[in-house]
Amino acid sequence: MVVETKQDVRSMVQEITAPWKGKHGGVIPVLQETQKKVGYLSREAMEVVSEELGVPLAELYGVATFYAQFHLKPRGRHIIRVCRGTACHVRGSGKIMDKIMSMLKVKENGTTDDLRFTLEPVACLGCCGLAPVVMIDDDTHGRLTDDEAALQKFLDQYA
Amino acid sequence: MALYRAHVLICHGTGCASGGAPKVLEAFKEELAKKGLEKEILVIATGCHGMCEFGPIVVVYPEGTFYSQVKPSDVAEIVEEHLYKGRIVTRLLYKEPLSAQKVCHYKDIPFYGKQHRIVLSNCGYINPDNIDEYISRDGYQALGKCLVEMTPAAVIDEMKKSGLRGRGGGGFPTGMKWGFCAASPGDKKYVICNADEGDPGAFMDRSILEGDPHAVIEGMMIGGYAMGADEGYIYCRAEYPLAIKRLQTAIKNATEYGLLGEDILGTGFNFTLHIKEGAGAFVCGEETALMASIEGQRGMPRARPPFPAVKGLWGKPTNINNVETWANVPRIIVQGAECFAAMGTEKSKGTKVFALTGKVKNTGLVEVPMGITIREIVFEIGGGIIGDKKFKAVQIGGPSGGCLVDEHLDLAVDYESLTAAGAIMGSGGLVVLDEGNCMVDTAKFFLEFTQRESCGKCVPCREGTKKMLDILTRITEGKGVPEDIDRLLYLGNQIKDASLCALGGTAPNPVLTTLKYFRHEYEAHIFDKKCPAGVCQSLLRYSINTEKCIGCTKCARNCPVSCISGKVKEPHVIDQDKCIKCGACMDNCPVGAVVKG
Ligand SMILES: Cc1cc2nc3c(=O)[nH]c(=O)nc-3n(C[C@H](O)[C@H](O)[C@H](O)COP(=O)(O)O)c2cc1C
Ligand code: SF4
Ligand code: SF4
Ligand code: FES
Ligand code: FES
């Protein structure tokens, strides 16, 4: 996931765009793949996508800023998604969000200085039966409380 | 196929998987191997049973014994007692909240008693990654019947006769929609499955995709045949990684079996299917925005007409249906339109899956016949309100819907009755609220959601929802003014009428219905500066009852802003100016001396 040089980015993005050249509908899958590989949508990466797909940079920027999934700034190694869907709201996910914010000293959608965590709210993760739910990377954790010691233990699993 | 004397079904839906189901499965395999039972007993990973709160769930057949909250450490006992000696492990049976009795069998659980599982009939019974299991339960039979015995027109006729209506929210008759697309001139057409499931609190589409992906695929192929489309897209939320994985496997297996691809079943019918991952925008659930998103643009709705049936994806005739709608299709073809139309009310046929959440004892996915009452859903299937508190309302249809109250408990649920009451069927989110929920806060919660998700293309929705939210925020902070109620009504009705798409067109519903049924709560916030349910932080006041306080200092030590003073063994006091109303003192007081109000 860590990309060192400009050349790396270029060849990596070219690899991603190759199957989409001359086809329609490639913009979003290419940006998704690029973000997955590079970590975020850096200026260099976007420039290469633009060149390779023949889509103006402004248009790519328009697409990237429309969708919540895309990020133009570097993000943490681990993404914490606190569910703010209905079931979780009714069962106190707001308090959990507040607690994690104060523990990590970040705001919603913020990243910790050491680039360890990025904290995001998300609408329903689809396991409302376990509300309140927090997802870290691809792991779903349910039935959480705002107990600080328990949350700390839980965050400690992610270095 | 080898014969087994027992099957152990372990739920691998998202709920149970996060509760440790994969480890339970490992433990079963290990234990069975240790006892040499692996040739007699088959372990299967299934989709969701809808009772995720009690997961991980393990069902043992042929008896249908239903074990809940199974941990890896329980497995040895189940294997030893149940599978080896034939004695049920009572300790792990599901406890029914109404009677507090342990229930042994799946079929005896009241949560399932009133349900009628058609769309969900395979969820929790079969291994979704195994196409043979789907086929063994009549899978792909409907496709065969359509391709071999029925003309495309006959398929559309059958859909019309069934009375199936779109489950994605609008409730448009499916057969009629297919008819439009079929009649639309063009040699290239598309079918799309809308799996963007944006309603925060609904997860039926996810469970169907995770538990029975082939049903959706088969439905889409039948639609493709009926309308003359040879290509399909499934647009699925990226937040559903497991659903996407299961779909990928299902498509791969169906292609290997010759059920997808070219010349399917030797009939000359071709069909290919792609998965598109959404990128996190609620508005992309709207059909024209969804197509823009597949094309790689910003996902903004456009005016209709032209409808997708005329000018859809890449300008070609296109038909979009919801996951649950597609999953109904094969069942209708196999069982016949009459059988389907026999269920439900005059204008709403079949079943609907609801995601029952909030303050009920049994939360989960429930599939019920149209026409069931809210009372049956909340009090019989849901088992009533947690802690036997007083029922206050149900919010139905998510952020586009509205609330229903006591007087609606005996309302027969269908598309028309809900709309008449000011709510909508929507995607089927059903949140139960009790006396501890503040209706102004609830309305604000939904409006925050729609406001954030407004795409910004049209002014009434972009600016109007923001203004409404400002007013609601002000009211919950105790800064509301008397004119605010009229302003909310005025704005709400304007936004409903003037917005381009249904996001704006329905966004005011939660506010308008709570104003209709709970106007007094708004008034209490505005005039008395009180939140009757004790939810709105700014209107709360924490104080210490000096008679009860034993001076243990616990509250003072836990207060994050150190605004509680008092000597050891003497009554403590809270400095109201500094208090941030976090509630820590109340949570920590051993004698309940802290009061809120
Ligand atoms: C803001 C907005 C969000 C929507 N979200 C969804 C959704 O998540 N899933 C869905 O199936 N339909 C959604 N719809 C409805 C679709 O536009 C469309 O009516 C539906 O997919 C048609 O399928 P059906 O006839 O099977 O219901 C949404 C509509 C709007 C206006
Ligand atoms: S109503 Fe809202 S979401 Fe729909 S087009 Fe207008 S601004 Fe966009
Ligand atoms: S509510 Fe919180 S801030 Fe206020 S007195 Fe209690 S502990 Fe302190
Ligand atoms: S509301 Fe949080 S998982 Fe559904
Ligand atoms: S995920 Fe297991 S019951 Fe829903």
Coordinates of N, CA and C in Angstrom, one line a residue, chain A:
Chain A
M1 N 0.8 -1.2 0.0 CA 0.0 0.0 0.0 C 0.9 1.3 0.0
V2 N 2.1 1.2 0.5 CA 2.9 2.3 0.5 C 3.6 2.5 -0.8
V3 N 3.4 3.6 -1.5 CA 4.0 3.8 -2.8 C 5.1 4.9 -2.7
E4 N 6.3 4.5 -3.2 CA 7.4 5.3 -2.9 C 7.6 6.5 -3.9
T5 N 7.7 6.2 -5.1 CA 8.1 7.2 -6.1 C 7.0 7.5 -7.1
K6 N 7.2 8.6 -7.8 CA 6.3 9.0 -8.8 C 6.2 7.9 -9.9
Q7 N 7.4 7.3 -10.2 CA 7.4 6.3 -11.2 C 6.5 5.1 -10.8
D8 N 6.6 4.7 -9.6 CA 5.7 3.6 -9.1 C 4.3 3.9 -9.3
V9 N 3.9 5.2 -9.0 CA 2.5 5.5 -9.1 C 2.1 5.4 -10.6
R10 N 2.9 5.9 -11.4 CA 2.6 5.9 -12.8 C 2.4 4.5 -13.4
S11 N 3.3 3.6 -13.1 CA 3.2 2.3 -13.7 C 2.0 1.5 -13.0
M12 N 1.8 1.8 -11.7 CA 0.7 1.1 -11.0 C -0.6 1.6 -11.6
V13 N -0.8 2.9 -11.8 CA -2.0 3.4 -12.3 C -2.2 2.9 -13.7
Q14 N -1.1 2.8 -14.5 CA -1.3 2.4 -15.9 C -1.8 0.9 -15.9
E15 N -1.3 0.2 -15.0 CA -1.8 -1.2 -14.9 C -3.3 -1.3 -14.7
I16 N -3.7 -0.4 -13.8 CA -5.1 -0.4 -13.4 C -6.0 0.1 -14.6
T17 N -5.5 1.1 -15.3 CA -6.4 1.6 -16.4 C -6.3 0.8 -17.7
A18 N -5.3 0.0 -17.8 CA -5.1 -0.8 -19.1 C -6.4 -1.5 -19.6
P19 N -7.1 -2.3 -18.7 CA -8.2 -3.0 -19.2 C -9.4 -2.1 -19.6
W20 N -9.4 -0.9 -19.2 CA -10.5 0.0 -19.4 C -10.4 0.9 -20.6
K21 N -9.2 0.9 -21.2 CA -8.9 1.8 -22.3 C -9.9 1.5 -23.5
G22 N -10.5 2.6 -24.0 CA -11.4 2.4 -25.1 C -12.8 1.8 -24.7
K23 N -13.0 1.6 -23.4 CA -14.3 1.1 -23.0 C -15.0 2.2 -22.2
H24 N -16.3 2.1 -22.1 CA -17.0 3.1 -21.3 C -17.2 2.5 -19.8
G25 N -17.5 3.5 -18.9 CA -17.8 3.1 -17.6 C -16.6 2.8 -16.7
G26 N -15.4 3.2 -17.1 CA -14.2 2.8 -16.3 C -13.8 3.7 -15.2
V27 N -14.4 5.0 -15.2 CA -13.9 6.0 -14.3 C -14.0 5.5 -12.8
I28 N -15.1 5.1 -12.4 CA -15.3 4.8 -11.0 C -14.5 3.6 -10.5
P29 N -14.6 2.5 -11.3 CA -13.8 1.3 -10.9 C -12.3 1.6 -10.9
V30 N -11.8 2.4 -11.8 CA -10.4 2.8 -11.8 C -10.0 3.6 -10.6
L31 N -10.9 4.6 -10.3 CA -10.6 5.4 -9.1 C -10.6 4.5 -7.9
Q32 N -11.6 3.6 -7.8 CA -11.6 2.7 -6.6 C -10.4 1.9 -6.5
E33 N -9.9 1.3 -7.6 CA -8.8 0.4 -7.6 C -7.5 1.3 -7.2
T34 N -7.4 2.5 -7.8 CA -6.3 3.3 -7.6 C -6.2 3.7 -6.1
Q35 N -7.4 4.0 -5.5 CA -7.4 4.4 -4.1 C -6.9 3.2 -3.3
K36 N -7.4 2.0 -3.7 CA -7.1 0.8 -2.9 C -5.5 0.6 -2.9
K37 N -4.9 0.8 -4.1 CA -3.5 0.5 -4.2 C -2.6 1.7 -3.7
V38 N -3.0 2.9 -4.0 CA -2.2 4.0 -3.6 C -2.5 4.5 -2.2
G39 N -3.7 4.2 -1.7 CA -4.1 4.6 -0.4 C -5.0 5.8 -0.4
Y40 N -4.8 6.7 -1.4 CA -5.7 7.8 -1.6 C -5.5 8.3 -3.0
L41 N -6.4 9.3 -3.4 CA -6.3 9.7 -4.8 C -5.3 11.0 -4.8
S42 N -4.1 10.7 -5.0 CA -3.1 11.8 -5.0 C -3.2 12.5 -6.3
R43 N -2.7 13.7 -6.4 CA -2.7 14.5 -7.6 C -2.0 13.8 -8.7
E44 N -0.8 13.2 -8.4 CA -0.1 12.5 -9.5 C -0.9 11.3 -10.0
A45 N -1.5 10.6 -9.1 CA -2.3 9.4 -9.6 C -3.5 9.9 -10.5
M46 N -4.2 11.0 -10.1 CA -5.3 11.5 -10.8 C -4.8 11.9 -12.2
E47 N -3.6 12.5 -12.3 CA -3.1 13.0 -13.6 C -2.9 11.8 -14.5
V48 N -2.4 10.8 -14.0 CA -2.1 9.6 -14.8 C -3.4 9.0 -15.3
V49 N -4.4 8.9 -14.4 CA -5.7 8.4 -14.8 C -6.3 9.2 -15.9
S50 N -6.2 10.5 -15.8 CA -6.7 11.5 -16.7 C -6.1 11.2 -18.1
E51 N -4.7 11.1 -18.1 CA -4.0 10.9 -19.4 C -4.5 9.6 -20.0
E52 N -4.5 8.5 -19.2 CA -4.7 7.2 -19.7 C -6.1 7.0 -20.2
L53 N -7.1 7.5 -19.5 CA -8.5 7.3 -19.9 C -9.0 8.4 -20.9
G54 N -8.2 9.5 -21.0 CA -8.6 10.6 -21.8 C -9.8 11.3 -21.3
V55 N -9.9 11.3 -19.9 CA -10.9 12.1 -19.3 C -10.3 13.3 -18.6
P56 N -10.9 14.5 -18.9 CA -10.3 15.7 -18.3 C -10.1 15.6 -16.8
L57 N -9.1 16.2 -16.2 CA -8.8 16.1 -14.8 C -10.0 16.8 -14.0
A58 N -10.5 17.8 -14.5 CA -11.6 18.5 -13.9 C -12.8 17.6 -13.7
E59 N -13.1 16.8 -14.7 CA -14.2 15.8 -14.6 C -13.9 14.7 -13.6
L60 N -12.7 14.3 -13.6 CA -12.3 13.2 -12.6 C -12.5 13.8 -11.2
Y61 N -12.0 15.1 -11.0 CA -12.1 15.7 -9.7 C -13.6 15.8 -9.3
G62 N -14.4 16.2 -10.3 CA -15.9 16.3 -10.0 C -16.4 14.9 -9.5
V63 N -16.0 13.8 -10.1 CA -16.5 12.5 -9.7 C -15.9 12.2 -8.3
A64 N -14.6 12.4 -8.2 CA -14.0 12.0 -6.9 C -14.6 12.8 -5.7
T65 N -15.0 14.0 -5.9 CA -15.5 14.8 -4.8 C -17.0 14.5 -4.5
F66 N -17.6 13.9 -5.5 CA -19.1 13.6 -5.3 C -19.3 12.5 -4.4
Y67 N -18.5 11.4 -4.5 CA -18.7 10.2 -3.7 C -17.9 10.2 -2.4
A68 N -18.7 9.8 -1.3 CA -18.1 9.8 0.0 C -16.8 8.8 0.1
Q69 N -16.8 7.9 -0.9 CA -15.8 6.8 -0.7 C -14.4 7.3 -1.1
F70 N -14.3 8.4 -1.9 CA -13.0 8.8 -2.5 C -12.4 9.9 -1.6
H71 N -11.0 9.8 -1.5 CA -10.3 10.7 -0.6 C -9.1 11.3 -1.3
L72 N -9.0 12.6 -1.2 CA -7.9 13.3 -1.9 C -6.7 13.5 -1.0
K73 N -6.9 13.2 0.3 CA -5.8 13.3 1.2 C -5.4 12.0 1.8
P74 N -4.2 11.8 2.3 CA -3.8 10.5 2.8 C -4.7 10.2 4.0
R75 N -4.8 8.9 4.2 CA -5.7 8.4 5.3 C -4.9 7.5 6.2
G76 N -5.5 7.2 7.4 CA -4.9 6.4 8.4 C -4.7 4.9 7.9
R77 N -3.9 4.2 8.6 CA -3.7 2.8 8.2 C -4.9 2.0 8.5
H78 N -5.7 2.4 9.5 CA -6.9 1.7 9.8 C -8.1 2.7 9.8
I79 N -9.2 2.2 9.2 CA -10.3 3.1 9.0 C -11.4 2.6 10.0
I80 N -11.8 3.5 10.9 CA -12.8 3.2 11.9 C -14.1 3.8 11.3
R81 N -15.1 3.0 11.1 CA -16.4 3.5 10.7 C -17.4 3.3 11.8
V82 N -17.9 4.3 12.4 CA -18.9 4.2 13.4 C -20.2 4.3 12.8
C83 N -21.1 3.3 12.9 CA -22.4 3.3 12.3 C -23.3 4.4 12.9
R84 N -23.8 5.3 12.0 CA -24.7 6.3 12.5 C -26.1 6.1 11.9
G85 N -26.4 4.8 11.6 CA -27.7 4.5 11.0 C -28.7 4.5 12.1
T86 N -30.0 4.3 11.7 CA -31.1 4.5 12.7 C -31.0 3.6 13.9
A87 N -30.8 2.3 13.7 CA -30.8 1.4 14.8 C -29.7 1.7 15.8
C88 N -28.6 2.0 15.2 CA -27.4 2.3 16.1 C -27.6 3.7 16.8
H89 N -28.2 4.6 16.1 CA -28.5 5.9 16.7 C -29.4 5.7 17.9
V90 N -30.5 4.9 17.7 CA -31.4 4.7 18.8 C -30.8 4.0 20.0
R91 N -29.7 3.2 19.7 CA -29.1 2.5 20.8 C -27.7 3.1 21.2
G92 N -27.6 4.4 20.9 CA -26.4 5.2 21.5 C -25.1 5.2 20.8
S93 N -25.1 5.1 19.4 CA -23.9 5.2 18.7 C -23.2 6.6 18.8
G94 N -24.1 7.6 19.0 CA -23.6 9.0 19.1 C -22.5 9.1 20.2
K95 N -22.8 8.4 21.4 CA -21.9 8.5 22.5 C -20.6 7.8 22.2
I96 N -20.7 6.7 21.4 CA -19.5 6.0 21.1 C -18.6 6.8 20.2
M97 N -19.2 7.5 19.2 CA -18.5 8.4 18.4 C -17.8 9.5 19.2
D98 N -18.5 10.1 20.1 CA -17.9 11.1 20.9 C -16.7 10.6 21.7
K99 N -16.9 9.4 22.3 CA -15.9 8.9 23.1 C -14.6 8.6 22.3
I100 N -14.8 8.0 21.1 CA -13.6 7.7 20.3 C -13.0 9.0 19.8
M101 N -13.8 10.0 19.5 CA -13.2 11.3 19.1 C -12.3 11.8 20.2
S102 N -12.8 11.7 21.5 CA -12.0 12.3 22.5 C -10.8 11.4 22.8
M103 N -10.9 10.1 22.7 CA -9.8 9.2 22.9 C -8.7 9.4 21.9
L104 N -9.0 9.5 20.6 CA -8.0 9.7 19.6 C -7.7 11.1 19.3
K105 N -8.4 12.0 19.9 CA -8.2 13.4 19.6 C -8.3 13.8 18.1
V106 N -9.4 13.2 17.5 CA -9.7 13.6 16.1 C -11.1 14.0 16.0
K107 N -11.4 14.7 14.9 CA -12.8 15.0 14.6 C -13.4 14.0 13.7
E108 N -14.7 14.0 13.4 CA -15.3 13.2 12.4 C -14.6 13.4 11.1
N109 N -14.3 12.3 10.4 CA -13.6 12.3 9.1 C -12.1 12.8 9.3
G110 N -11.6 12.8 10.5 CA -10.2 13.2 10.7 C -9.3 12.0 10.8
T111 N -8.0 12.3 10.6 CA -7.0 11.3 10.7 C -6.0 11.6 11.9
T112 N -5.6 10.6 12.6 CA -4.7 10.9 13.7 C -3.3 11.3 13.2
D113 N -2.6 12.1 14.0 CA -1.3 12.6 13.5 C -0.3 11.6 13.1
D114 N -0.4 10.4 13.8 CA 0.5 9.3 13.5 C 0.0 8.5 12.3
L115 N -1.0 8.9 11.6 CA -1.6 8.2 10.5 C -2.1 6.8 10.9
R116 N -2.4 6.6 12.1 CA -2.8 5.3 12.5 C -4.3 5.0 12.2
F117 N -5.1 6.0 12.6 CA -6.6 5.8 12.4 C -7.2 7.0 11.6
T118 N -8.2 6.6 10.8 CA -9.1 7.6 10.3 C -10.5 7.3 10.8
L119 N -11.2 8.3 11.3 CA -12.5 8.1 12.0 C -13.6 8.6 11.1
E120 N -14.5 7.7 10.7 CA -15.6 8.2 9.8 C -17.0 7.7 10.3
P121 N -18.0 8.6 10.1 CA -19.4 8.1 10.4 C -19.8 7.3 9.1
V122 N -20.7 6.4 9.3 CA -21.2 5.7 8.1 C -22.7 5.4 8.3
A123 N -23.5 5.4 7.3 CA -24.9 5.0 7.4 C -25.1 3.5 7.4
C124 N -25.8 3.0 8.2 CA -26.1 1.6 8.4 C -25.1 0.6 7.7
L125 N -24.5 -0.3 8.5 CA -23.6 -1.3 8.0 C -24.4 -2.6 7.7
G126 N -25.7 -2.6 7.9 CA -26.4 -3.7 7.6 C -26.4 -4.8 8.6
C127 N -26.0 -4.5 9.9 CA -26.2 -5.5 10.9 C -26.8 -4.9 12.1
C128 N -27.9 -4.3 11.9 CA -28.6 -3.5 12.9 C -28.9 -4.3 14.1
G129 N -29.0 -5.7 14.0 CA -29.3 -6.5 15.1 C -28.3 -6.5 16.1
L130 N -27.1 -6.0 15.7 CA -25.9 -6.0 16.7 C -25.7 -4.5 17.2
A131 N -26.6 -3.6 16.9 CA -26.4 -2.2 17.2 C -26.0 -2.0 18.6
P132 N -25.2 -1.0 18.9 CA -24.4 -0.2 18.0 C -23.2 -0.9 17.4
V133 N -22.9 -0.6 16.2 CA -21.9 -1.3 15.4 C -20.7 -0.4 15.0
V134 N -19.5 -0.9 15.1 CA -18.4 -0.2 14.6 C -17.6 -1.1 13.7
M135 N -17.2 -0.6 12.5 CA -16.4 -1.4 11.6 C -15.0 -0.9 11.6
I136 N -14.0 -1.7 11.8 CA -12.6 -1.3 11.6 C -12.0 -2.1 10.5
D137 N -11.5 -1.4 9.5 CA -11.1 -2.1 8.2 C -12.3 -3.0 7.8
D138 N -12.0 -4.3 7.6 CA -13.1 -5.1 7.2 C -13.8 -5.9 8.3
D139 N -13.4 -5.6 9.6 CA -14.0 -6.4 10.7 C -15.2 -5.6 11.3
T140 N -16.3 -6.3 11.5 CA -17.5 -5.7 12.0 C -17.6 -6.0 13.5
H141 N -17.7 -5.0 14.4 CA -17.9 -5.3 15.8 C -19.2 -4.8 16.3
G142 N -19.9 -5.6 17.0 CA -21.3 -5.2 17.5 C -21.4 -5.1 19.0
R143 N -22.6 -4.6 19.4 CA -22.9 -4.5 20.8 C -21.9 -3.8 21.6
L144 N -21.4 -2.7 21.1 CA -20.4 -1.9 21.8 C -21.0 -1.0 22.9
T145 N -20.2 -0.5 23.8 CA -20.7 0.5 24.7 C -19.7 1.6 24.7
D146 N -20.0 2.7 25.4 CA -19.0 3.8 25.4 C -18.0 3.7 26.6
D147 N -17.9 2.5 27.1 CA -16.9 2.3 28.2 C -15.5 2.5 27.7
E148 N -14.8 3.4 28.2 CA -13.5 3.8 27.7 C -12.5 2.7 27.7
A149 N -12.4 1.9 28.8 CA -11.4 0.9 29.0 C -11.7 -0.2 27.9
A150 N -12.9 -0.5 27.7 CA -13.3 -1.6 26.7 C -12.9 -1.1 25.3
L151 N -13.2 0.2 25.0 CA -12.9 0.7 23.7 C -11.4 0.7 23.5
Q152 N -10.7 1.1 24.5 CA -9.2 1.2 24.4 C -8.7 -0.2 24.0
K153 N -9.2 -1.2 24.7 CA -8.7 -2.6 24.4 C -9.0 -3.0 23.0
F154 N -10.1 -2.5 22.5 CA -10.6 -2.9 21.2 C -9.7 -2.1 20.2
L155 N -9.4 -0.9 20.4 CA -8.6 -0.1 19.5 C -7.1 -0.6 19.5
D156 N -6.7 -1.1 20.6 CA -5.3 -1.6 20.7 C -5.0 -2.8 19.8
Q157 N -6.1 -3.5 19.3 CA -5.8 -4.6 18.4 C -5.3 -4.1 17.1
Y158 N -5.4 -2.8 16.8 CA -5.0 -2.3 15.5 C -3.8 -1.4 15.6
A159 N -2.7 -1.9 15.3 CA -1.4 -1.1 15.5 C -1.2 -0.1 14.4

